Every structure is written in structure tokens, then in C-alpha cells.
Short mmCIF file of N, CA and C in Angstrom, two decimals:
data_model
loop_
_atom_site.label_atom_id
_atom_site.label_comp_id
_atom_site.label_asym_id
_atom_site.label_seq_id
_atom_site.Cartn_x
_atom_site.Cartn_y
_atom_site.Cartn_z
N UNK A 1 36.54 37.45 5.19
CA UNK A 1 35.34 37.35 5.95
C UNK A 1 35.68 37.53 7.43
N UNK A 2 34.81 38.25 7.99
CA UNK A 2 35.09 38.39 9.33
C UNK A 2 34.01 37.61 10.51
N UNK A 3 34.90 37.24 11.68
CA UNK A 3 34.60 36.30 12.17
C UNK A 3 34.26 37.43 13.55
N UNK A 4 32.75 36.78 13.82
CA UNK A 4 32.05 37.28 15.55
C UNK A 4 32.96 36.53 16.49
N UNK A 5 33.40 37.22 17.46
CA UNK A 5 34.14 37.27 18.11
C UNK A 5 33.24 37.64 19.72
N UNK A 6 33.08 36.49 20.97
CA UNK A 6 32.70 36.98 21.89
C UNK A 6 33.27 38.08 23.05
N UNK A 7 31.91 38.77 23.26
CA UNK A 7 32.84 39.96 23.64
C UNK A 7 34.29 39.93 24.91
N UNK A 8 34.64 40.94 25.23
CA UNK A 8 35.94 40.38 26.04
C UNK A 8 35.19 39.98 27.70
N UNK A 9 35.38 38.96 28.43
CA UNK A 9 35.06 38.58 29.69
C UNK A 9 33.88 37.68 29.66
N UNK A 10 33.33 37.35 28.33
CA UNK A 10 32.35 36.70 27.88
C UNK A 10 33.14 34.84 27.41
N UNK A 11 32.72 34.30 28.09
CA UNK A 11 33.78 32.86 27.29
C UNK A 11 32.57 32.28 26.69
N UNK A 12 33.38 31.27 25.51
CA UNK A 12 33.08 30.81 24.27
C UNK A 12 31.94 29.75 24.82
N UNK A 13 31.60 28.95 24.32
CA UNK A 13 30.75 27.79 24.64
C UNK A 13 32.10 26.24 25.14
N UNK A 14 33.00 26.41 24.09
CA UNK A 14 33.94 25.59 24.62
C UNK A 14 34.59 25.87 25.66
N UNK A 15 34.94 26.89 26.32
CA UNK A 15 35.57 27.72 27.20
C UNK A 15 34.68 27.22 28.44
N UNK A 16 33.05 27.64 28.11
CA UNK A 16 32.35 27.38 29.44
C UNK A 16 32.01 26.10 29.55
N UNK A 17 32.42 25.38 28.24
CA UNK A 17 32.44 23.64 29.29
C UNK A 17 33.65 23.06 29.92
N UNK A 18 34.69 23.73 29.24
CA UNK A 18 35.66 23.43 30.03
C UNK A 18 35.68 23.66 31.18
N UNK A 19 35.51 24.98 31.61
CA UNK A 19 35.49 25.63 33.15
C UNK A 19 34.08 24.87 34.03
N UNK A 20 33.26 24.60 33.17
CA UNK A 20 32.38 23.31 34.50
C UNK A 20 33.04 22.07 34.37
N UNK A 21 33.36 21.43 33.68
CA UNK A 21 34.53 20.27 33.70
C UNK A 21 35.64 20.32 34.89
N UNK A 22 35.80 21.30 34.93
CA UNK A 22 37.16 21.86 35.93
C UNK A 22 36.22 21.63 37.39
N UNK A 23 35.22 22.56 37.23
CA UNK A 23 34.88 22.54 38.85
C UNK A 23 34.01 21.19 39.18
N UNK A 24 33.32 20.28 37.96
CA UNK A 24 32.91 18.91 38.19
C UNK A 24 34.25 18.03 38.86
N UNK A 25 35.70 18.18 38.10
CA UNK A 25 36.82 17.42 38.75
C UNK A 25 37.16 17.90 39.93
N UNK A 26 37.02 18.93 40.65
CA UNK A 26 37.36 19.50 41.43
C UNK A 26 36.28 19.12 42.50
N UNK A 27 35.48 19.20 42.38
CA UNK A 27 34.13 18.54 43.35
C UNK A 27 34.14 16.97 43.77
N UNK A 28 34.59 16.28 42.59
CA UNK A 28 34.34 14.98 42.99
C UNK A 28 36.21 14.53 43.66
N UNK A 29 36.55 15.01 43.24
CA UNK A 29 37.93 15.08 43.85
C UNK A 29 38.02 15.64 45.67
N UNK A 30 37.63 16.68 45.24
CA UNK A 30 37.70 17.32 47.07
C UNK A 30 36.52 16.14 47.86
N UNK A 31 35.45 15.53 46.97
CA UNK A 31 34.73 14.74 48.08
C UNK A 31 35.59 13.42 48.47
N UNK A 32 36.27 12.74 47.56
CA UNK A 32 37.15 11.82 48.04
C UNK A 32 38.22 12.27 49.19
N UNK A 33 38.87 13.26 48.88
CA UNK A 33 39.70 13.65 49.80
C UNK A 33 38.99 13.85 51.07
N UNK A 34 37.94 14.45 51.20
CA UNK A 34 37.31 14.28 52.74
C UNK A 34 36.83 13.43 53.46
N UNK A 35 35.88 12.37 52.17
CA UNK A 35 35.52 11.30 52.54
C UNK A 35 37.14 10.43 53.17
N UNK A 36 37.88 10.45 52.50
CA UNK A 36 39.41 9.73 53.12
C UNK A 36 39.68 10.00 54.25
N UNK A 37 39.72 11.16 54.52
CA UNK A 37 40.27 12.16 55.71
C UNK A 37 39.30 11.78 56.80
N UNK A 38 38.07 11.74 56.72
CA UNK A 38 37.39 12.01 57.79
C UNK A 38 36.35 10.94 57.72
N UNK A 39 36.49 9.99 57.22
CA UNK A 39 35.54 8.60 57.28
C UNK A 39 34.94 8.32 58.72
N UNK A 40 35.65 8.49 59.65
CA UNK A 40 34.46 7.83 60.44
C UNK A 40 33.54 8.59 60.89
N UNK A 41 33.91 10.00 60.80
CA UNK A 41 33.07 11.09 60.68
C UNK A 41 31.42 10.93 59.88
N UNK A 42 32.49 10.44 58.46
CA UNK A 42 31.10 11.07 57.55
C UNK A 42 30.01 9.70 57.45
N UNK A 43 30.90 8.63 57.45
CA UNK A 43 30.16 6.95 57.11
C UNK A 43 30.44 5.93 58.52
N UNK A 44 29.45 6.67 59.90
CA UNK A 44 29.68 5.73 60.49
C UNK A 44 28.92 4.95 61.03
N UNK A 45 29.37 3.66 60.56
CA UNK A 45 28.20 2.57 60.34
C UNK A 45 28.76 0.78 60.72
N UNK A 46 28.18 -0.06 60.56
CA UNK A 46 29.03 -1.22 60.58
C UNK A 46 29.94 -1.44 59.49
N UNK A 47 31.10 -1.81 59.91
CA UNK A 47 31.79 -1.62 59.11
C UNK A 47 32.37 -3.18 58.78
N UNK A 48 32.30 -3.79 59.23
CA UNK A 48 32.18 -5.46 58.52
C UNK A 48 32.14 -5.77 56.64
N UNK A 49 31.07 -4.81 56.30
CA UNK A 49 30.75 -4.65 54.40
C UNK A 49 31.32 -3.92 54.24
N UNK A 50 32.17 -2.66 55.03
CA UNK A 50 33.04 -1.66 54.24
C UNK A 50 34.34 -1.97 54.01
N UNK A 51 34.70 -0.86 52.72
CA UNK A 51 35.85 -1.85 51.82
C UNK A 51 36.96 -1.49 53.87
N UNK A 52 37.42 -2.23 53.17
CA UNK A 52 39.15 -2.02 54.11
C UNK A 52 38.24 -2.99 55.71
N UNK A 53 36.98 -2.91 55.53
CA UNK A 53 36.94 -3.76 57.27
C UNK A 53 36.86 -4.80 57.05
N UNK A 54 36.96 -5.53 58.85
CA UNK A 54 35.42 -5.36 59.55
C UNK A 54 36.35 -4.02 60.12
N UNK A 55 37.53 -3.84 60.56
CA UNK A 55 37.44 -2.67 61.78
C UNK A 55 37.74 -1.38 61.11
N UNK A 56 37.74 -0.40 62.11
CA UNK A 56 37.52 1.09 61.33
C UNK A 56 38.81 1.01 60.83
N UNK A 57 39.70 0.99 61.38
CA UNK A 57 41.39 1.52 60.99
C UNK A 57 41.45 0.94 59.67
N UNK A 58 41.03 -0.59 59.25
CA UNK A 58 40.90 -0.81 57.60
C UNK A 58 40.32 -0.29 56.87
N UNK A 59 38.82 0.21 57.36
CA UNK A 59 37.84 1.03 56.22
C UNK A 59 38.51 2.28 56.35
N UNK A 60 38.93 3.27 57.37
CA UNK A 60 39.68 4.12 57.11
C UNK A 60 40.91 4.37 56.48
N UNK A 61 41.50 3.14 56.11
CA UNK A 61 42.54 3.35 55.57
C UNK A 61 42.99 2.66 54.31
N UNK A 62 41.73 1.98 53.81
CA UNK A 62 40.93 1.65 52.48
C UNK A 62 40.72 3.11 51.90
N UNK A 63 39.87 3.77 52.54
CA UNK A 63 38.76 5.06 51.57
C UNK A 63 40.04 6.43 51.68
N UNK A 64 41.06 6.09 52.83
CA UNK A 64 41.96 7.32 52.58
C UNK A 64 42.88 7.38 51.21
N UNK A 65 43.19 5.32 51.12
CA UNK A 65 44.40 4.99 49.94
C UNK A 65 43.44 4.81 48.52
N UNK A 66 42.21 4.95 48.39
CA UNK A 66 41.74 5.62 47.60
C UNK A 66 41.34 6.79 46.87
N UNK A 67 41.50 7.38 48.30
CA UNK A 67 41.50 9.22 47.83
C UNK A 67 42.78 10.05 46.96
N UNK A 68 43.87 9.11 47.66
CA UNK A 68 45.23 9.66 47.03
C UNK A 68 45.40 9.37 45.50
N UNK A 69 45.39 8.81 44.71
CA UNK A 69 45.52 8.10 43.40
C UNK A 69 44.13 9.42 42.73
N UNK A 70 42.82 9.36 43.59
CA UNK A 70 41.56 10.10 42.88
C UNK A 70 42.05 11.86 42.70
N UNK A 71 42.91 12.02 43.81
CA UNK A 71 43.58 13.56 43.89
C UNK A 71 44.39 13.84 42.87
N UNK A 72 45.39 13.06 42.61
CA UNK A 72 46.68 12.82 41.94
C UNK A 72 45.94 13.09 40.38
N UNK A 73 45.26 12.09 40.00
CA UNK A 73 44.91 12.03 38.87
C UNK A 73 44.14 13.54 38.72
N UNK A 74 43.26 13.57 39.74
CA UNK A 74 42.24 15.13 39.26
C UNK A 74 43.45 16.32 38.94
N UNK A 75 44.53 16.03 39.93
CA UNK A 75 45.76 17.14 39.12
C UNK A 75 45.82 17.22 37.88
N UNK A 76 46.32 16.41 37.90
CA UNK A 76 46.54 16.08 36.34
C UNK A 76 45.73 16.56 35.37
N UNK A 77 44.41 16.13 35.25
CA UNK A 77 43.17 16.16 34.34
C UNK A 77 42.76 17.62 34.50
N UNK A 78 43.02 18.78 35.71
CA UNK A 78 42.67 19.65 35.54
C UNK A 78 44.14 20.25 34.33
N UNK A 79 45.13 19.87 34.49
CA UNK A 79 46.29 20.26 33.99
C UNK A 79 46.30 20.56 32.55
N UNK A 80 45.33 18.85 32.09
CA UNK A 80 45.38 18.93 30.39
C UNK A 80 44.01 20.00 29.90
N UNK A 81 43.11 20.12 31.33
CA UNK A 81 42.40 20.98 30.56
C UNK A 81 42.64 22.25 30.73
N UNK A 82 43.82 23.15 31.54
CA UNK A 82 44.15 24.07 31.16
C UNK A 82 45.01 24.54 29.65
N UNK A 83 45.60 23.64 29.55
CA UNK A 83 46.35 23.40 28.42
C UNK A 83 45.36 23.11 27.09
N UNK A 84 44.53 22.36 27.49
CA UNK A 84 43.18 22.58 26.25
C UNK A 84 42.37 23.60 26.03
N UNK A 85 42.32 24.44 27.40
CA UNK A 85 41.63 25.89 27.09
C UNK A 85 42.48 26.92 26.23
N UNK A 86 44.10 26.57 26.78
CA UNK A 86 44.74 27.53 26.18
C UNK A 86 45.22 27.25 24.63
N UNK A 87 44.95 26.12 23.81
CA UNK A 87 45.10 25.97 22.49
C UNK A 87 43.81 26.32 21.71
N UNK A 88 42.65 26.82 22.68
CA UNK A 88 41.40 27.01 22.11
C UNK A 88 41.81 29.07 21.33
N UNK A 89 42.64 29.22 22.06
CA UNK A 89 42.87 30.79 21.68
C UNK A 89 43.15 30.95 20.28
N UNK A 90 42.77 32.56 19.49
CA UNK A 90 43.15 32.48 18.14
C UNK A 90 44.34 33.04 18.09
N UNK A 91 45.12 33.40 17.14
CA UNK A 91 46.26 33.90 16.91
C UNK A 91 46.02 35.40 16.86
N UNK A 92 46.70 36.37 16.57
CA UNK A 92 46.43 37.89 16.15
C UNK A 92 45.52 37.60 14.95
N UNK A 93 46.06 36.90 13.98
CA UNK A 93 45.48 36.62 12.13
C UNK A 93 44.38 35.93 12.32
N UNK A 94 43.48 35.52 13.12
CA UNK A 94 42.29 35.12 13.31
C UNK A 94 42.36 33.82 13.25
N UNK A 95 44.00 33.16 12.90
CA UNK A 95 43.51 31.35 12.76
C UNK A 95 43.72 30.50 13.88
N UNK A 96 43.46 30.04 13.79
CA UNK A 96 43.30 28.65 15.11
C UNK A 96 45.03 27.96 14.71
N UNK A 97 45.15 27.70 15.74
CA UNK A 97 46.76 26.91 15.71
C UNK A 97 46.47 25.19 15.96
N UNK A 98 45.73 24.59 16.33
CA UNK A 98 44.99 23.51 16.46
C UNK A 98 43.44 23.98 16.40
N UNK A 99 43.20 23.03 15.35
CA UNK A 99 41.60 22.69 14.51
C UNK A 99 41.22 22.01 15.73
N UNK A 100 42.08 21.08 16.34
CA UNK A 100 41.07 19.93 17.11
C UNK A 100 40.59 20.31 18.35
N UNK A 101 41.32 21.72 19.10
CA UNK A 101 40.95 21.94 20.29
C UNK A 101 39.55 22.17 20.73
N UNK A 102 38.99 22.78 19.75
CA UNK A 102 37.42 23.35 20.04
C UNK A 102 36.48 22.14 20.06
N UNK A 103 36.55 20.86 18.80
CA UNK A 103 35.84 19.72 18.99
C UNK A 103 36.00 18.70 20.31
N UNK A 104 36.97 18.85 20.60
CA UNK A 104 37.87 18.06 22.20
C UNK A 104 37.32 18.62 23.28
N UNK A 105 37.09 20.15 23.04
CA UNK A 105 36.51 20.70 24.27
C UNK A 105 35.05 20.75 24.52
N UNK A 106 34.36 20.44 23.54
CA UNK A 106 33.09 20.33 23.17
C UNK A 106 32.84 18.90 23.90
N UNK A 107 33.47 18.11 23.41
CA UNK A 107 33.15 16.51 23.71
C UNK A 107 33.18 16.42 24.80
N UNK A 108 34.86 17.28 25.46
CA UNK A 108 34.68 16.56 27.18
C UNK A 108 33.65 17.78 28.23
N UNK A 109 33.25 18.47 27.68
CA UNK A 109 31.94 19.46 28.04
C UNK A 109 30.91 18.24 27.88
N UNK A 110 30.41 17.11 27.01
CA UNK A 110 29.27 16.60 26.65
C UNK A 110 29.55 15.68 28.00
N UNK A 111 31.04 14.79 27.91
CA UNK A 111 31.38 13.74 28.76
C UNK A 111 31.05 13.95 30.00
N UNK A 112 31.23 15.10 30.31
CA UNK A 112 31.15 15.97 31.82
C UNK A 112 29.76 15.78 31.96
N UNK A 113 29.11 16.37 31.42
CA UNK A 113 27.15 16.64 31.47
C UNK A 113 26.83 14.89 32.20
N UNK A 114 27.54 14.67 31.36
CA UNK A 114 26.77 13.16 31.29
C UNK A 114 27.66 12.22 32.56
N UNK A 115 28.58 12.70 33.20
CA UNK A 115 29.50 12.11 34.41
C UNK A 115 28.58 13.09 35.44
N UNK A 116 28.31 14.20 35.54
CA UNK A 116 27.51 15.10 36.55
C UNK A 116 25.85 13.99 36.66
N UNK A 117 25.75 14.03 35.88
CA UNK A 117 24.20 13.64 35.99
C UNK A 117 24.55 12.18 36.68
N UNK A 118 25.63 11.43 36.42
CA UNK A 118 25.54 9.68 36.73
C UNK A 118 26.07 10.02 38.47
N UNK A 119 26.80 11.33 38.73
CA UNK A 119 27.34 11.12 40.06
C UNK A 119 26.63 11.84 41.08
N UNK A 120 25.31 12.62 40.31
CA UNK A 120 24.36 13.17 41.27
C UNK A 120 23.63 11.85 41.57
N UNK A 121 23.09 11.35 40.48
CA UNK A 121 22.43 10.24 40.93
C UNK A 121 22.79 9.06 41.79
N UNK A 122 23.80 9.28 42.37
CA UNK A 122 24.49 7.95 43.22
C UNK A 122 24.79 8.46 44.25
N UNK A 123 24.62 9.50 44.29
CA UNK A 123 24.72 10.59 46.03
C UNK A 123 23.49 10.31 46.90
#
């Protein structure tokens, strides 16, 4: 039996949640890193309730030593999902070399939908 195959430059449904997954980690990642970098820039306000104060040099250097650990990790997480896109590929013989990649990529495509929607809403 032969299997439909999307055409070439066309990605799969698992493929295209992965790749918004990627640029969802990549978004919320680059906003920490700026928010770190440039806090008094972006949040400047009393800073008494902000984490790291009352004075700026603590809230700035609260929201920067938070950004580092949020970067670090988004490495990473983009890492396993390159590595999850690339076990999604078939062989020449049409079979899958891991069954589980396509359901994994599906899920963290659903996880994503549903992390986009909770972090628009808190912007």
C-alpha cells in the first residue's frame, strides 16, 4: 500500500507544530533576555514590590539572573526539538524508525497552543 506523501517544501502537520513550538520558545525566551538586559528601560516603576528591590540595581539584577537559566534552558528545548523533527523522517522503505516521534510532536504542538494562548493572556 502506498502511502501520500506531502509534497517536497510542504511540512507535515507534526513538522508545522514543531516549527511554531520553536518560534513560541524563541519568543518567550528573547523577551526574558531583554526584559533582563534592559529593565529599567522597559519596567520603570516603583520598585519597592519588584522582585530583587526596593532599589533598581536589585530588581535589575533579580530579572537579569532570571533571564539566564530561561535562555539556557530555551537552548536546550529548542535542541530536543530539532532532534524530534529529525526522527519524524521516513527511511528510503517508507518506515518510520521511531513510532513515537509523530505522537510527541503532535502533543508538544497541542502543549504549545495551549502555553501561547496562557502567555498572550498575561501580556
Amino acid at each position: 500500500m502506498s502511502r501520500r506523501h506531502a509534497p517536497l517544501g510542504v511540512p507535515t502537520a507534526p513538522a508545522a507544530g514543531l516549527g511554531l513550538v520553536a518560534w513560541l520558545v524563541i519568543l518567550i525566551s528573547a523577551q526574558a533576555a531583554v526584559n533582563g538586559a534592559l529593565y529599567p528601560l522597559l519596567d520603570a516603576h516603583d520598585y519597592r514590590n519588584s522582585w530583587g528591590g526596593p532599589t533598581l540595581a536589585g530588581a535589575w539584577a533579580a530579572h537579569a539572573a532570571l533571564a539566564v537559566p530561561i535562555v539556557v534552558a530555551a537552548i536546550w528545548l529548542l535542541r530536543g526539538l530539532v532532534a524530534l523533527g529529525s526522527h519524524d523522517r521516513q527511511s528510503p522503505t517508507g518506515s518510520r524508525a521511531h513510532w513515537w516521534s509523530r505522537p510527541l510532536a503532535l502533543l508538544l504542538a497541542a502543549a504549545g497552543a495551549v502555553l501561547f494562548v496562557g502567555w498572550i493572556n498575561q501580556l
